[in-house]
Amino acid sequence: MAEQYSLQGKIKITAKLKLVTGLHIGAASDFAPIGAVDSPFIRDPLTKLPIIPGSSLKGKLRTLLAKSYAKGILNAIKKDSEEIQRLFGLGASKTSESRAARLQFFDLKMTDDSFRKFSAMDLDTYIGEVKFENTIDRLTAVANPRQIERVPAGVEFDFQLVYNIENFAEVAADMEILADGLKLLTMDYLGGSGSRGYGRISFTNFKFEPFSINKENFAEIEKKLPDLENLFKGVSVPQ
């Protein structure tokens, strides 16, 4: 049975995530009539607004960090470093026990300001644009046109995650790794077709909210916040 560590407190981290270029994170489409978009982006089933799944963000961050730590060929996920495992967790397998993640991700939703701005625009789809792509076979010259739905550049999302404090001695190191991962993401991309310019993002306005039911632990977390905030200054883009 996997070991469970005591919970010393939590830190809620929020920021604004802005699309620098159009974003496509695909949704399943069982039926596409003639003339319809071939590849729609994922939407909130209730509001029909675009979202960025927390799983997409978590997976991308973990992969970028794992590639950065790897020596040569990227290792299997069960062989991730101790630092990455404690932040992102590990699923149970025949050879290893599960490990709970210290980072808890959320689905990212559009900010209210972005909704007011983009819902008033005359766009191709509801809060979306259609990008016409065309691949051409280099040997036969046969074209394969398709329509990709993207969330337009300029849309902002409310980013948030929660970090579980299990060991005060590891908080600074954990937060430095997270900040490095977010910085790597701003130099990489989210979603598909990143090599063609899709999914470039930026972060602004990081905020940290500590919580603990233990008053001494809460005071300890508050003392660490200025140093943690400094770590994320290299991630934020000046407004």
mmCIF file with all atom_site columns, N, CA, C and O in Angstrom, residues 9-31:
data_model
loop_
_atom_site.group_PDB
_atom_site.id
_atom_site.type_symbol
_atom_site.label_atom_id
_atom_site.label_alt_id
_atom_site.label_comp_id
_atom_site.label_asym_id
_atom_site.label_entity_id
_atom_site.label_seq_id
_atom_site.pdbx_PDB_ins_code
_atom_site.Cartn_x
_atom_site.Cartn_y
_atom_site.Cartn_z
_atom_site.occupancy
_atom_site.B_iso_or_equiv
_atom_site.pdbx_formal_charge
_atom_site.auth_seq_id
_atom_site.auth_comp_id
_atom_site.auth_asym_id
_atom_site.auth_atom_id
_atom_site.pdbx_PDB_model_num
ATOM 1  N N  . GLY A 1 9  ? -0.153  21.894 4.942   1.00 0.00 ? 9  GLY A N  1
ATOM 2  C CA . GLY A 1 9  ? -0.872  23.074 4.476   1.00 0.00 ? 9  GLY A CA 1
ATOM 3  C C  . GLY A 1 9  ? -0.977  23.044 2.965   1.00 0.00 ? 9  GLY A C  1
ATOM 4  O O  . GLY A 1 9  ? -0.549  22.086 2.303   1.00 0.00 ? 9  GLY A O  1
ATOM 5  N N  . LYS A 1 10 ? -1.550  24.086 2.413   1.00 0.00 ? 10 LYS A N  1
ATOM 6  C CA . LYS A 1 10 ? -1.713  24.198 0.964   1.00 0.00 ? 10 LYS A CA 1
ATOM 7  C C  . LYS A 1 10 ? -1.351  25.598 0.498   1.00 0.00 ? 10 LYS A C  1
ATOM 8  O O  . LYS A 1 10 ? -1.456  26.566 1.258   1.00 0.00 ? 10 LYS A O  1
ATOM 9  N N  . ILE A 1 11 ? -0.944  25.681 -0.762  1.00 0.00 ? 11 ILE A N  1
ATOM 10 C CA . ILE A 1 11 ? -0.720  26.980 -1.404  1.00 0.00 ? 11 ILE A CA 1
ATOM 11 C C  . ILE A 1 11 ? -1.491  26.980 -2.714  1.00 0.00 ? 11 ILE A C  1
ATOM 12 O O  . ILE A 1 11 ? -1.249  26.138 -3.585  1.00 0.00 ? 11 ILE A O  1
ATOM 13 N N  . LYS A 1 12 ? -2.425  27.907 -2.825  1.00 0.00 ? 12 LYS A N  1
ATOM 14 C CA . LYS A 1 12 ? -3.168  28.074 -4.074  1.00 0.00 ? 12 LYS A CA 1
ATOM 15 C C  . LYS A 1 12 ? -2.436  29.095 -4.939  1.00 0.00 ? 12 LYS A C  1
ATOM 16 O O  . LYS A 1 12 ? -2.140  30.203 -4.486  1.00 0.00 ? 12 LYS A O  1
ATOM 17 N N  . ILE A 1 13 ? -2.135  28.721 -6.171  1.00 0.00 ? 13 ILE A N  1
ATOM 18 C CA . ILE A 1 13 ? -1.394  29.586 -7.100  1.00 0.00 ? 13 ILE A CA 1
ATOM 19 C C  . ILE A 1 13 ? -2.328  29.945 -8.252  1.00 0.00 ? 13 ILE A C  1
ATOM 20 O O  . ILE A 1 13 ? -2.894  29.059 -8.899  1.00 0.00 ? 13 ILE A O  1
ATOM 21 N N  . THR A 1 14 ? -2.507  31.232 -8.491  1.00 0.00 ? 14 THR A N  1
ATOM 22 C CA . THR A 1 14 ? -3.349  31.681 -9.596  1.00 0.00 ? 14 THR A CA 1
ATOM 23 C C  . THR A 1 14 ? -2.561  32.617 -10.506 1.00 0.00 ? 14 THR A C  1
ATOM 24 O O  . THR A 1 14 ? -1.569  33.220 -10.092 1.00 0.00 ? 14 THR A O  1
ATOM 25 N N  . ALA A 1 15 ? -3.014  32.733 -11.743 1.00 0.00 ? 15 ALA A N  1
ATOM 26 C CA . ALA A 1 15 ? -2.380  33.625 -12.718 1.00 0.00 ? 15 ALA A CA 1
ATOM 27 C C  . ALA A 1 15 ? -3.320  33.772 -13.901 1.00 0.00 ? 15 ALA A C  1
ATOM 28 O O  . ALA A 1 15 ? -4.390  33.144 -13.962 1.00 0.00 ? 15 ALA A O  1
ATOM 29 N N  . LYS A 1 16 ? -2.931  34.623 -14.825 1.00 0.00 ? 16 LYS A N  1
ATOM 30 C CA . LYS A 1 16 ? -3.642  34.748 -16.092 1.00 0.00 ? 16 LYS A CA 1
ATOM 31 C C  . LYS A 1 16 ? -2.800  34.070 -17.175 1.00 0.00 ? 16 LYS A C  1
ATOM 32 O O  . LYS A 1 16 ? -1.614  34.354 -17.299 1.00 0.00 ? 16 LYS A O  1
ATOM 33 N N  . LEU A 1 17 ? -3.442  33.172 -17.928 1.00 0.00 ? 17 LEU A N  1
ATOM 34 C CA . LEU A 1 17 ? -2.785  32.527 -19.055 1.00 0.00 ? 17 LEU A CA 1
ATOM 35 C C  . LEU A 1 17 ? -3.371  33.138 -20.327 1.00 0.00 ? 17 LEU A C  1
ATOM 36 O O  . LEU A 1 17 ? -4.590  33.092 -20.534 1.00 0.00 ? 17 LEU A O  1
ATOM 37 N N  . LYS A 1 18 ? -2.522  33.720 -21.161 1.00 0.00 ? 18 LYS A N  1
ATOM 38 C CA . LYS A 1 18 ? -2.971  34.389 -22.381 1.00 0.00 ? 18 LYS A CA 1
ATOM 39 C C  . LYS A 1 18 ? -2.469  33.646 -23.610 1.00 0.00 ? 18 LYS A C  1
ATOM 40 O O  . LYS A 1 18 ? -1.317  33.229 -23.663 1.00 0.00 ? 18 LYS A O  1
ATOM 41 N N  . LEU A 1 19 ? -3.352  33.490 -24.585 1.00 0.00 ? 19 LEU A N  1
ATOM 42 C CA . LEU A 1 19 ? -2.956  32.866 -25.843 1.00 0.00 ? 19 LEU A CA 1
ATOM 43 C C  . LEU A 1 19 ? -2.249  33.894 -26.716 1.00 0.00 ? 19 LEU A C  1
ATOM 44 O O  . LEU A 1 19 ? -2.831  34.917 -27.078 1.00 0.00 ? 19 LEU A O  1
ATOM 45 N N  . VAL A 1 20 ? -0.997  33.608 -27.051 1.00 0.00 ? 20 VAL A N  1
ATOM 46 C CA . VAL A 1 20 ? -0.233  34.470 -27.946 1.00 0.00 ? 20 VAL A CA 1
ATOM 47 C C  . VAL A 1 20 ? -0.553  34.120 -29.395 1.00 0.00 ? 20 VAL A C  1
ATOM 48 O O  . VAL A 1 20 ? -0.578  34.986 -30.272 1.00 0.00 ? 20 VAL A O  1
ATOM 49 N N  . THR A 1 21 ? -0.825  32.844 -29.662 1.00 0.00 ? 21 THR A N  1
ATOM 50 C CA . THR A 1 21 ? -1.286  32.377 -30.974 1.00 0.00 ? 21 THR A CA 1
ATOM 51 C C  . THR A 1 21 ? -2.492  31.482 -30.755 1.00 0.00 ? 21 THR A C  1
ATOM 52 O O  . THR A 1 21 ? -2.778  31.050 -29.642 1.00 0.00 ? 21 THR A O  1
ATOM 53 N N  . GLY A 1 22 ? -3.214  31.177 -31.837 1.00 0.00 ? 22 GLY A N  1
ATOM 54 C CA . GLY A 1 22 ? -4.399  30.337 -31.728 1.00 0.00 ? 22 GLY A CA 1
ATOM 55 C C  . GLY A 1 22 ? -4.099  28.970 -31.126 1.00 0.00 ? 22 GLY A C  1
ATOM 56 O O  . GLY A 1 22 ? -3.049  28.378 -31.387 1.00 0.00 ? 22 GLY A O  1
ATOM 57 N N  . LEU A 1 23 ? -5.040  28.461 -30.331 1.00 0.00 ? 23 LEU A N  1
ATOM 58 C CA . LEU A 1 23 ? -4.857  27.191 -29.610 1.00 0.00 ? 23 LEU A CA 1
ATOM 59 C C  . LEU A 1 23 ? -5.846  26.152 -30.109 1.00 0.00 ? 23 LEU A C  1
ATOM 60 O O  . LEU A 1 23 ? -7.035  26.436 -30.276 1.00 0.00 ? 23 LEU A O  1
ATOM 61 N N  . HIS A 1 24 ? -5.347  24.939 -30.338 1.00 0.00 ? 24 HIS A N  1
ATOM 62 C CA . HIS A 1 24 ? -6.231  23.826 -30.677 1.00 0.00 ? 24 HIS A CA 1
ATOM 63 C C  . HIS A 1 24 ? -5.926  22.638 -29.768 1.00 0.00 ? 24 HIS A C  1
ATOM 64 O O  . HIS A 1 24 ? -4.859  22.031 -29.856 1.00 0.00 ? 24 HIS A O  1
ATOM 65 N N  . ILE A 1 25 ? -6.867  22.341 -28.877 1.00 0.00 ? 25 ILE A N  1
ATOM 66 C CA . ILE A 1 25 ? -6.852  21.090 -28.119 1.00 0.00 ? 25 ILE A CA 1
ATOM 67 C C  . ILE A 1 25 ? -8.111  20.364 -28.552 1.00 0.00 ? 25 ILE A C  1
ATOM 68 O O  . ILE A 1 25 ? -9.228  20.807 -28.275 1.00 0.00 ? 25 ILE A O  1
ATOM 69 N N  . GLY A 1 26 ? -7.949  19.274 -29.278 1.00 0.00 ? 26 GLY A N  1
ATOM 70 C CA . GLY A 1 26 ? -9.050  18.656 -30.001 1.00 0.00 ? 26 GLY A CA 1
ATOM 71 C C  . GLY A 1 26 ? -10.085 17.969 -29.135 1.00 0.00 ? 26 GLY A C  1
ATOM 72 O O  . GLY A 1 26 ? -9.794  17.460 -28.048 1.00 0.00 ? 26 GLY A O  1
ATOM 73 N N  . ALA A 1 27 ? -11.322 17.971 -29.659 1.00 0.00 ? 27 ALA A N  1
ATOM 74 C CA . ALA A 1 27 ? -12.433 17.248 -29.050 1.00 0.00 ? 27 ALA A CA 1
ATOM 75 C C  . ALA A 1 27 ? -12.899 16.178 -30.022 1.00 0.00 ? 27 ALA A C  1
ATOM 76 O O  . ALA A 1 27 ? -12.746 16.321 -31.233 1.00 0.00 ? 27 ALA A O  1
ATOM 77 N N  . ALA A 1 28 ? -13.485 15.108 -29.509 1.00 0.00 ? 28 ALA A N  1
ATOM 78 C CA . ALA A 1 28 ? -13.993 14.047 -30.366 1.00 0.00 ? 28 ALA A CA 1
ATOM 79 C C  . ALA A 1 28 ? -15.181 14.557 -31.165 1.00 0.00 ? 28 ALA A C  1
ATOM 80 O O  . ALA A 1 28 ? -16.003 15.322 -30.671 1.00 0.00 ? 28 ALA A O  1
ATOM 81 N N  . SER A 1 29 ? -15.266 14.131 -32.420 1.00 0.00 ? 29 SER A N  1
ATOM 82 C CA . SER A 1 29 ? -16.383 14.511 -33.281 1.00 0.00 ? 29 SER A CA 1
ATOM 83 C C  . SER A 1 29 ? -16.884 13.256 -33.990 1.00 0.00 ? 29 SER A C  1
ATOM 84 O O  . SER A 1 29 ? -16.284 12.783 -34.943 1.00 0.00 ? 29 SER A O  1
ATOM 85 N N  . ASP A 1 30 ? -17.994 12.707 -33.495 1.00 0.00 ? 30 ASP A N  1
ATOM 86 C CA . ASP A 1 30 ? -18.519 11.462 -34.058 1.00 0.00 ? 30 ASP A CA 1
ATOM 87 C C  . ASP A 1 30 ? -19.161 11.680 -35.429 1.00 0.00 ? 30 ASP A C  1
ATOM 88 O O  . ASP A 1 30 ? -19.213 10.780 -36.256 1.00 0.00 ? 30 ASP A O  1
ATOM 89 N N  . PHE A 1 31 ? -19.665 12.889 -35.656 1.00 0.00 ? 31 PHE A N  1
ATOM 90 C CA . PHE A 1 31 ? -20.332 13.160 -36.926 1.00 0.00 ? 31 PHE A CA 1
ATOM 91 C C  . PHE A 1 31 ? -19.936 14.535 -37.419 1.00 0.00 ? 31 PHE A C  1
ATOM 92 O O  . PHE A 1 31 ? -20.031 15.518 -36.693 1.00 0.00 ? 31 PHE A O  1
#
